[in-house]
PDB file of C-alpha atoms in Angstrom:
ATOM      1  CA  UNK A 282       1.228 -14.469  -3.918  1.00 59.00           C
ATOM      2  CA  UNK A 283      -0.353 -14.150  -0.100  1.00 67.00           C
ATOM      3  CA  UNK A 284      -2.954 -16.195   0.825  1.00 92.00           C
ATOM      4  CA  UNK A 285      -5.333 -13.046   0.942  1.00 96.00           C
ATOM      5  CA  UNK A 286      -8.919 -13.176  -0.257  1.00 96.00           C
ATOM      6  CA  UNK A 287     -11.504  -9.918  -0.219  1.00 97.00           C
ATOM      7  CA  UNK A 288     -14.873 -10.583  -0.701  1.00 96.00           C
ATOM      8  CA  UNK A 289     -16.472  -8.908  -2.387  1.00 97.00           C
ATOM      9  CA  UNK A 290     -14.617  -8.117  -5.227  1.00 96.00           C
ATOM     10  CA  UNK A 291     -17.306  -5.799  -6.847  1.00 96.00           C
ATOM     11  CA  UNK A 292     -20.178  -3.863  -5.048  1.00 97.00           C
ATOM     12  CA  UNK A 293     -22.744  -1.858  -5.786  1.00 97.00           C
ATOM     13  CA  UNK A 294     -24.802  -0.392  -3.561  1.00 95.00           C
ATOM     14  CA  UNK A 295     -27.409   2.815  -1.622  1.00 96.00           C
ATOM     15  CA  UNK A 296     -26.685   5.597   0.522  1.00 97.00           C
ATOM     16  CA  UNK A 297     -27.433   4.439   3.998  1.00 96.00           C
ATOM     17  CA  UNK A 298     -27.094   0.977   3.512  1.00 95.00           C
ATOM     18  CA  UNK A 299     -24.790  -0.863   5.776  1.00 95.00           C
ATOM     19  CA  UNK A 300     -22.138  -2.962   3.944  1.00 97.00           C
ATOM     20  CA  UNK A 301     -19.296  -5.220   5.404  1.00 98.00           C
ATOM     21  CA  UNK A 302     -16.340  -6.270   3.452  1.00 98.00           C
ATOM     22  CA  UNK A 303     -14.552  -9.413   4.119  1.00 98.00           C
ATOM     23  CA  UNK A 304     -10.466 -10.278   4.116  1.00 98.00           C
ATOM     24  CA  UNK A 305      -9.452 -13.714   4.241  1.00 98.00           C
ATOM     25  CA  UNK A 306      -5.802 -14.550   4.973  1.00 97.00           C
ATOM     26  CA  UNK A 307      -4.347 -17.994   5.127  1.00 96.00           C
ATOM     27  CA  UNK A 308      -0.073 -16.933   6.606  1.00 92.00           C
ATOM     28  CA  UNK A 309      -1.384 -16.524   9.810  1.00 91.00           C
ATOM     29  CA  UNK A 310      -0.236 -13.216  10.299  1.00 91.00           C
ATOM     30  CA  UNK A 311      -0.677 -11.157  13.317  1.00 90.00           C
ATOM     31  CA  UNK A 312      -1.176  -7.656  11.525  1.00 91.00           C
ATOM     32  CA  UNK A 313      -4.110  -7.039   8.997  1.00 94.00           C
ATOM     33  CA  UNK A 314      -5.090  -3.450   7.627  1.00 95.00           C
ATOM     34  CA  UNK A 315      -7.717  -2.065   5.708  1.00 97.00           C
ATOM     35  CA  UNK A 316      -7.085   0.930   2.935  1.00 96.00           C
ATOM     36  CA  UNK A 317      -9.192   3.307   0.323  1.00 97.00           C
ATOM     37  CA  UNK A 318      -7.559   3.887  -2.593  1.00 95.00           C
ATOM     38  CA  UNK A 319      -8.887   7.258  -4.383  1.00 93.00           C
ATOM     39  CA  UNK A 320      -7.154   9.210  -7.635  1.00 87.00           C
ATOM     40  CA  UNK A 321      -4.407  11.400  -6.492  1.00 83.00           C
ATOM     41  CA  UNK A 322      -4.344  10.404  -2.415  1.00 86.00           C
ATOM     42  CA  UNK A 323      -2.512   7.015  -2.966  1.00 89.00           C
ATOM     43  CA  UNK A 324      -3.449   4.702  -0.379  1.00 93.00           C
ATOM     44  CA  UNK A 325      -4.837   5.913   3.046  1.00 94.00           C
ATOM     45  CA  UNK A 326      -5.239   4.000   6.153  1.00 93.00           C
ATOM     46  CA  UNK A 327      -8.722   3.295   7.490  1.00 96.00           C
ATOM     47  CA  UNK A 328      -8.378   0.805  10.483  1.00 95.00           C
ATOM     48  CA  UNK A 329      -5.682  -1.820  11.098  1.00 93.00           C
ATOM     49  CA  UNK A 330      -5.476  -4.478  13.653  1.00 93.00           C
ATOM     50  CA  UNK A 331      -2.842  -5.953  15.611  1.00 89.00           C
ATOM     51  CA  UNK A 332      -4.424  -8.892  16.692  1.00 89.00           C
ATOM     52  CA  UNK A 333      -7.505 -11.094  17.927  1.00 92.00           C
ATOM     53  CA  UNK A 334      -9.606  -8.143  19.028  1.00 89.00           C
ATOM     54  CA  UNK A 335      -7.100  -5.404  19.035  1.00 91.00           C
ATOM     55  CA  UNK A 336      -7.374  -2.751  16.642  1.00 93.00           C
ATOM     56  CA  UNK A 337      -6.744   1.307  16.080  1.00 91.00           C
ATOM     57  CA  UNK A 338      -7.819   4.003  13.918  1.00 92.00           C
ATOM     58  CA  UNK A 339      -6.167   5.247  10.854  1.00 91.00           C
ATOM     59  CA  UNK A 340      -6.194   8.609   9.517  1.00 90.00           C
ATOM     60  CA  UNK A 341      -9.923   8.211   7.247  1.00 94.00           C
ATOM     61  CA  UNK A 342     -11.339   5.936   9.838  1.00 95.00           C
ATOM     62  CA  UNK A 343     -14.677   8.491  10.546  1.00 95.00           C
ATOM     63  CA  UNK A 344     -17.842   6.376   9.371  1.00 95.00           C
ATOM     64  CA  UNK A 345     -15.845   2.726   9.079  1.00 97.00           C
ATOM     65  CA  UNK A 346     -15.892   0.009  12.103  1.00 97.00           C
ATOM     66  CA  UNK A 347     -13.629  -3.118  11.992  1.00 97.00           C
ATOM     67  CA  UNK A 348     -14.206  -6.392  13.931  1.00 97.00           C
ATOM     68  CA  UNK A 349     -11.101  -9.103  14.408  1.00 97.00           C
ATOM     69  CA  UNK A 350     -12.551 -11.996  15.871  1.00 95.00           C
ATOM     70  CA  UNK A 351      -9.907 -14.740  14.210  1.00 95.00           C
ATOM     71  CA  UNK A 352      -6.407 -14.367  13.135  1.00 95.00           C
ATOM     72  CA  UNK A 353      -7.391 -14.747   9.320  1.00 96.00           C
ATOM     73  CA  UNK A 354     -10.779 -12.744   9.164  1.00 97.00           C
ATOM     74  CA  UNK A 355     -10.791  -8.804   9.264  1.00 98.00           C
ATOM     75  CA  UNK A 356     -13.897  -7.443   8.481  1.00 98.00           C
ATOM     76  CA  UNK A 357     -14.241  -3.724   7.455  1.00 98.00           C
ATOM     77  CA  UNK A 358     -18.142  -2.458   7.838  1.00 97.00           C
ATOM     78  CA  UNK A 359     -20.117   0.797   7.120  1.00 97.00           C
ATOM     79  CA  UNK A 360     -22.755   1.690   9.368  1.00 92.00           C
ATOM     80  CA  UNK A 361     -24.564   4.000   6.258  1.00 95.00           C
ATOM     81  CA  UNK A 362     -22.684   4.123   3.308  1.00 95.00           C
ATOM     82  CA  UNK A 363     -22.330   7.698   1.597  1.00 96.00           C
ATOM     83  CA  UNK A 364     -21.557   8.825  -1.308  1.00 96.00           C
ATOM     84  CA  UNK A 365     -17.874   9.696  -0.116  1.00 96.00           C
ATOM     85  CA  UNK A 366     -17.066   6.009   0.461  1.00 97.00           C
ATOM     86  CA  UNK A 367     -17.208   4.868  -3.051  1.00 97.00           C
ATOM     87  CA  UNK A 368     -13.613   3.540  -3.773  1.00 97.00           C
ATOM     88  CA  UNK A 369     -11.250   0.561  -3.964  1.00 97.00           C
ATOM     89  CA  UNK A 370     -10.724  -1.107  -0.777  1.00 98.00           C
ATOM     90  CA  UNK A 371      -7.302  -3.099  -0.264  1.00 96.00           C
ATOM     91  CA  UNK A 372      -6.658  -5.379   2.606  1.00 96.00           C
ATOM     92  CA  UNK A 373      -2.600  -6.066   3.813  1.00 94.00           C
ATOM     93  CA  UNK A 374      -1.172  -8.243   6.055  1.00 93.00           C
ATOM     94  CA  UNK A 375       2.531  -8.212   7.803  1.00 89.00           C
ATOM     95  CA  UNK A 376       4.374 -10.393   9.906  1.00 81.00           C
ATOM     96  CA  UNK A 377       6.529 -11.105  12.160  1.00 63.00           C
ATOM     97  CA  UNK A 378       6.591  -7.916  14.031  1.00 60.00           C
ATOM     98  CA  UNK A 379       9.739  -6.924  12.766  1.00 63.00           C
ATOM     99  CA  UNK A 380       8.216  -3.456  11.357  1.00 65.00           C
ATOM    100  CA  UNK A 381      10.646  -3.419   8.478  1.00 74.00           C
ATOM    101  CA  UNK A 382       8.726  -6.483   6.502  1.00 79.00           C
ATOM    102  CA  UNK A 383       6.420  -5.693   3.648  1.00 84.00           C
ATOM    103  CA  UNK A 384       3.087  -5.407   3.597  1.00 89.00           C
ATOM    104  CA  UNK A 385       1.014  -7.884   1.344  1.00 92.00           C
ATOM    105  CA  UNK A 386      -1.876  -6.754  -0.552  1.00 94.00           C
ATOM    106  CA  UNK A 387      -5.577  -8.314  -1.500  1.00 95.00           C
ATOM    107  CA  UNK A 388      -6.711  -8.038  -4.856  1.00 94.00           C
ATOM    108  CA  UNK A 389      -9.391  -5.158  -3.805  1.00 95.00           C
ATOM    109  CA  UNK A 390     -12.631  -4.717  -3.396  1.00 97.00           C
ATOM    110  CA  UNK A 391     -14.518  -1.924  -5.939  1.00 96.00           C
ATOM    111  CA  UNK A 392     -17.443  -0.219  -3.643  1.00 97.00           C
ATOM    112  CA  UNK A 393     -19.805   1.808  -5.572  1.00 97.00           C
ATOM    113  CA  UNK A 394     -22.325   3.994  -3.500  1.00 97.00           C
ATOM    114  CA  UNK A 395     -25.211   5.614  -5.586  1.00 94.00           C
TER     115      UNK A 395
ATOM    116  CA  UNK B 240       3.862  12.699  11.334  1.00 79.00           C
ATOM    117  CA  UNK B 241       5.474  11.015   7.785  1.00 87.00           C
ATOM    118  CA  UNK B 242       4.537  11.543   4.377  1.00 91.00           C
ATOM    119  CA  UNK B 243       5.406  10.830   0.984  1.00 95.00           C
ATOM    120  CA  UNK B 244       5.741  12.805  -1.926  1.00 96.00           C
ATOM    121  CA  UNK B 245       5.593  12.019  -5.588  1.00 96.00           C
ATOM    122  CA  UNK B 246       5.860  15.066  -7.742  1.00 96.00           C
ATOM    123  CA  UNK B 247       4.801  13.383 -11.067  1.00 96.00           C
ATOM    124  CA  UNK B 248       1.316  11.855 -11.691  1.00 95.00           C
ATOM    125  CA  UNK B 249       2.791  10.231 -14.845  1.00 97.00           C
ATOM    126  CA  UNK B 250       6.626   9.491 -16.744  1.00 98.00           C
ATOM    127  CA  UNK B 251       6.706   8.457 -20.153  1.00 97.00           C
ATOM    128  CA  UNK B 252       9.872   6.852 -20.863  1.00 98.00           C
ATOM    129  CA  UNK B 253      10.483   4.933 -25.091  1.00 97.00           C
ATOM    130  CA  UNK B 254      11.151   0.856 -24.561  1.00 97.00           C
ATOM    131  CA  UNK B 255      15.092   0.177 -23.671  1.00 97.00           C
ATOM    132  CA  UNK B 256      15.555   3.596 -22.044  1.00 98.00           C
ATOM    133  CA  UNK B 257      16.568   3.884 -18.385  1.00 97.00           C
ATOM    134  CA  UNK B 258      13.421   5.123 -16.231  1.00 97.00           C
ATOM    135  CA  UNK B 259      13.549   7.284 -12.691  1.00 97.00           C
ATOM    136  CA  UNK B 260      10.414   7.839 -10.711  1.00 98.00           C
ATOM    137  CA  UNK B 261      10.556   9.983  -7.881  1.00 98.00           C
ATOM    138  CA  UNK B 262       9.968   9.883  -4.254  1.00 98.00           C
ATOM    139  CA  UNK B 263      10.750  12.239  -1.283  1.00 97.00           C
ATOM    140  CA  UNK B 264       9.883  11.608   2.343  1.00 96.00           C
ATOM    141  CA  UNK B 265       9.239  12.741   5.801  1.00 93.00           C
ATOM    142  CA  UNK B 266       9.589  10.974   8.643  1.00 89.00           C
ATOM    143  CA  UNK B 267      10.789  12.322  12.274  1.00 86.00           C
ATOM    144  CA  UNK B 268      13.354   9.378  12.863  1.00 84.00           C
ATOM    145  CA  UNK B 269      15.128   7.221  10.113  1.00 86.00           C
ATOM    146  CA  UNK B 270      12.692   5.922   7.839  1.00 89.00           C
ATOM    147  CA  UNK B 271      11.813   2.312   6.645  1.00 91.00           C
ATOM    148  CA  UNK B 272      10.888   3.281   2.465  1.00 94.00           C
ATOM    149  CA  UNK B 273       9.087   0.606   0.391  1.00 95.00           C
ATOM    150  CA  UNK B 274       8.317   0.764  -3.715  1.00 97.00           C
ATOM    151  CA  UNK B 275       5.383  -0.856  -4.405  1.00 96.00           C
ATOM    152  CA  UNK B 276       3.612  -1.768  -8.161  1.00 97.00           C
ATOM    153  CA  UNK B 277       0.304  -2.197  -9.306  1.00 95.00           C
ATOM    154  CA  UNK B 278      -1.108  -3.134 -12.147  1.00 93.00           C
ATOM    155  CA  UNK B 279      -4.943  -2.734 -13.402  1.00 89.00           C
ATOM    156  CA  UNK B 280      -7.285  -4.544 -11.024  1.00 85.00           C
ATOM    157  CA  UNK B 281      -5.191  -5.786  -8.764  1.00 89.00           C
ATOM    158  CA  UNK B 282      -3.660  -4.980  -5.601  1.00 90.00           C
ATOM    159  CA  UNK B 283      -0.235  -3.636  -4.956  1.00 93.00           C
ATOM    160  CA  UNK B 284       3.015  -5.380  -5.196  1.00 94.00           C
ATOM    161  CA  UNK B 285       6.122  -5.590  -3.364  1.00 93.00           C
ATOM    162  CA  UNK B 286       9.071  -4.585  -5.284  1.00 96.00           C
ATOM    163  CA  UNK B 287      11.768  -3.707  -3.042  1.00 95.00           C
ATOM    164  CA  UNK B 288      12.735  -1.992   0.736  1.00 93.00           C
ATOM    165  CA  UNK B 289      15.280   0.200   2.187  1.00 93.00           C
ATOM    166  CA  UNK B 290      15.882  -0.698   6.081  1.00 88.00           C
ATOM    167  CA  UNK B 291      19.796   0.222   6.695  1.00 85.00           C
ATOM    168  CA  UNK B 292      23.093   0.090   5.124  1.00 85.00           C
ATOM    169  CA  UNK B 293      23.905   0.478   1.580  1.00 87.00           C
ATOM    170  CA  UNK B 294      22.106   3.106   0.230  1.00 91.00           C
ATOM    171  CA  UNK B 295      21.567   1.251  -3.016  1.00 95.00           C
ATOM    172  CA  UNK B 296      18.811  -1.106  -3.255  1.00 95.00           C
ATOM    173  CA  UNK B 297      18.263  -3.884  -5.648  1.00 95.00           C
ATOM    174  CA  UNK B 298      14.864  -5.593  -6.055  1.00 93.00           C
ATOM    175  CA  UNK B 299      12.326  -7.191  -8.378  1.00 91.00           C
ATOM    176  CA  UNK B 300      11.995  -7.588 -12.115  1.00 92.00           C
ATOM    177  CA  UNK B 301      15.527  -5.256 -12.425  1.00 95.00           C
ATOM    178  CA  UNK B 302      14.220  -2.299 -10.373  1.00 97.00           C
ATOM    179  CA  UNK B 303      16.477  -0.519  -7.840  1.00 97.00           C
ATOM    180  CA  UNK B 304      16.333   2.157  -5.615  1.00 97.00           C
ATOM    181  CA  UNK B 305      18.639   4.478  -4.295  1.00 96.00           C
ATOM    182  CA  UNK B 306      18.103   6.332  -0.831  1.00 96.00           C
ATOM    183  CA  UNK B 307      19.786   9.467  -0.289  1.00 95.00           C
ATOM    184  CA  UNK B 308      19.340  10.554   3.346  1.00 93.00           C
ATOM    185  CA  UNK B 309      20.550  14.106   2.819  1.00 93.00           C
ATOM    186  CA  UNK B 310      17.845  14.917  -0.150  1.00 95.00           C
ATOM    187  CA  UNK B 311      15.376  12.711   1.788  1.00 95.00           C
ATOM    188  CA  UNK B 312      14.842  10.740  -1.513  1.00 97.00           C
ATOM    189  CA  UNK B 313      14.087   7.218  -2.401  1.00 98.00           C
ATOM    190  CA  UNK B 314      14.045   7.189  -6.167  1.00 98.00           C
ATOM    191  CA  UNK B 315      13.241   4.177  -8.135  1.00 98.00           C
ATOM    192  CA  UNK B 316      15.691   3.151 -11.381  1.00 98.00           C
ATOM    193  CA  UNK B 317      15.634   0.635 -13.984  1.00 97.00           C
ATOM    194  CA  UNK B 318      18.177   0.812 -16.729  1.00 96.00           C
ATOM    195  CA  UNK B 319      16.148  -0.158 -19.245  1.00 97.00           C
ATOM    196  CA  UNK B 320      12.538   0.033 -19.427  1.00 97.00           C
ATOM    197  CA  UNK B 321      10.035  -2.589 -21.249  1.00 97.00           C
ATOM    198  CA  UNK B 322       6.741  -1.947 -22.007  1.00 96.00           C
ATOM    199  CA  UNK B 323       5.401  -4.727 -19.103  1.00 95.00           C
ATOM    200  CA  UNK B 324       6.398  -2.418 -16.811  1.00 96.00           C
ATOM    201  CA  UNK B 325       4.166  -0.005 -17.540  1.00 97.00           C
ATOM    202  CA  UNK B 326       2.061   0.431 -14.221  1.00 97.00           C
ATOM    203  CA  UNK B 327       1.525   2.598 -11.478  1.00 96.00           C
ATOM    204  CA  UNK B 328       3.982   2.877  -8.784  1.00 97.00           C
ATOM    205  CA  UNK B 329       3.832   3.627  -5.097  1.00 97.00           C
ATOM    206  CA  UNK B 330       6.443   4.645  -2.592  1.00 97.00           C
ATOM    207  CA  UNK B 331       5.878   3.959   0.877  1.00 95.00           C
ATOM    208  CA  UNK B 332       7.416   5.353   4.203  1.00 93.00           C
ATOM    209  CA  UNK B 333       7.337   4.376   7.869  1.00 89.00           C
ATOM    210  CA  UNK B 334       9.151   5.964  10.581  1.00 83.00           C
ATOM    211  CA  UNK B 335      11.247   3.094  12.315  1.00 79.00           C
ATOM    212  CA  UNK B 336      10.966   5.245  15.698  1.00 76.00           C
ATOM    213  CA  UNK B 337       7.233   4.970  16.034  1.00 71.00           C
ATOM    214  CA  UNK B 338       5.408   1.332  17.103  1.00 63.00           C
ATOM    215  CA  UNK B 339       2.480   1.939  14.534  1.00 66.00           C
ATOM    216  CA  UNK B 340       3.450  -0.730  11.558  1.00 69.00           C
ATOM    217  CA  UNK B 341       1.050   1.347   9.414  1.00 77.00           C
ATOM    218  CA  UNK B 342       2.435   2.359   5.837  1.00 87.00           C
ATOM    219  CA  UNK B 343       1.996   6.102   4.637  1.00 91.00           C
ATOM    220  CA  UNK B 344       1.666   6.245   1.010  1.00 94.00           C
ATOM    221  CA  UNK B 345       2.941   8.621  -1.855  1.00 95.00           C
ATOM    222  CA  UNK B 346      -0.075   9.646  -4.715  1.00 94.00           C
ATOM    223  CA  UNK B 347       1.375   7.375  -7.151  1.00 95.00           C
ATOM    224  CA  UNK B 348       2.629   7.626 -10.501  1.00 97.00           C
ATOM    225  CA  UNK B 349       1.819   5.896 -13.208  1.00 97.00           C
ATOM    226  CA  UNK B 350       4.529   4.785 -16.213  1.00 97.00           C
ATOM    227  CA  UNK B 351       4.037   4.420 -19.072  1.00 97.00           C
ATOM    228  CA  UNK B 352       6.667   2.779 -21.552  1.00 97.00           C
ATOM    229  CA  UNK B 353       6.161   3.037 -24.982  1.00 96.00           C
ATOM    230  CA  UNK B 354       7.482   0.496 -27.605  1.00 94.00           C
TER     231      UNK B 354
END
């Protein structure tokens, strides 16, 4: 398996709390993204980054910031959690930038919002 | 803009039987098409890509694909199903023409494979 780690793996938490979830990779690879994962919409792309300090939107990225500061940390925060946000959370990582190579997953973070 | 289809939420398929889940895409250019597999609590797992050339693809644990540019498909086979294989399944699509490296990703269906 990847060296990826998200932390935390389980979360419960209040509407209009900030929370901040973690991924930890150890391949050293340049591309990192963060997804929801919700019954019947599959995977959808928040944020992804590109590199140290670059990153772009996906298409559910309203209400979600991202911060790349090293090559293995992308962090994944919400300003004031809502109700809405409650879902799985899976970080990926690619490399090299050959855009045919898989994407490896994290084992997911569950965020509850009550 | 790409996008992925699955038309079945669910295929139920008896132990030793061949299996087929579906997938049709979208994509302005020539597409890159992933199968993915993931099983409860964890996150997803590679199983096997289509970038060029022949249009049948061999992967992981038996699986195979077949792309079919015509009907815009990417079906996954197996000739015959166990009942570890029983998961849900995701087909993925990016369009080769665009610089994004961002996966678009069908609903998912989930198979189940009874003994």
């Amino acid at each position: 398996d990847a060296g990826i780690t998200q932390s935390p793996r389980h979360k419960v938490t209040e509407t209009g709390t900030p929370v901040t979830l973690r991924c930890h990779q150890t391949e050293n690879h340049r591309y990192m993204y963060w997804y929801r994962q919700d019954p019947g919409h599959g995977l959808r792309l928040i944020h992804y980054s590109y590199g140290v300090k670059d990153t772009d939107k996906g298409e559910v990225s309203d209400g979600y910031s991202v911060s790349r500061s090293k090559t293995e940390d992308f962090l994944l925060t919400l300003e004031s959690a809502t109700s809405s946000q409650t879902s799985v959370y899976f970080c990926a990582i690619s490399d090299p930038d050959d855009g045919n190579q898989p994407q490896h997953f994290g084992d997911g973070t569950r965020l509850s919002i009550l | 803009a790409q996008s992925v289809a699955q038309p079945e939420d669910q295929v139920n398929v008896a132990e030793g039987n061949p299996l087929t889940v579906k997938c049709t895409y979208s994509v302005s250019g020539n597409p890159y098409l992933f199968w993915y597999v993931q099983y409860p609590n964890r996150g997803l797992q590679f199983l096997l890509k289509y970038i060029t050339g022949d249009n049948l693809v061999k992967g992981s644990y038996g699986f195979e694909a077949e792309f079919n540019k015509s009907q815009t498909s990417f079906h996954l086979k197996k000739p015959s199903a166990l009942v570890s294989d029983s998961a849900l399944y995701f087909c993925a699509v990016r369009d080769r023409q665009t610089g994004r490296r961002a996966l678009t990703f069908g609903s998912g269906t989930r198979l189940q494979v009874q003994p």
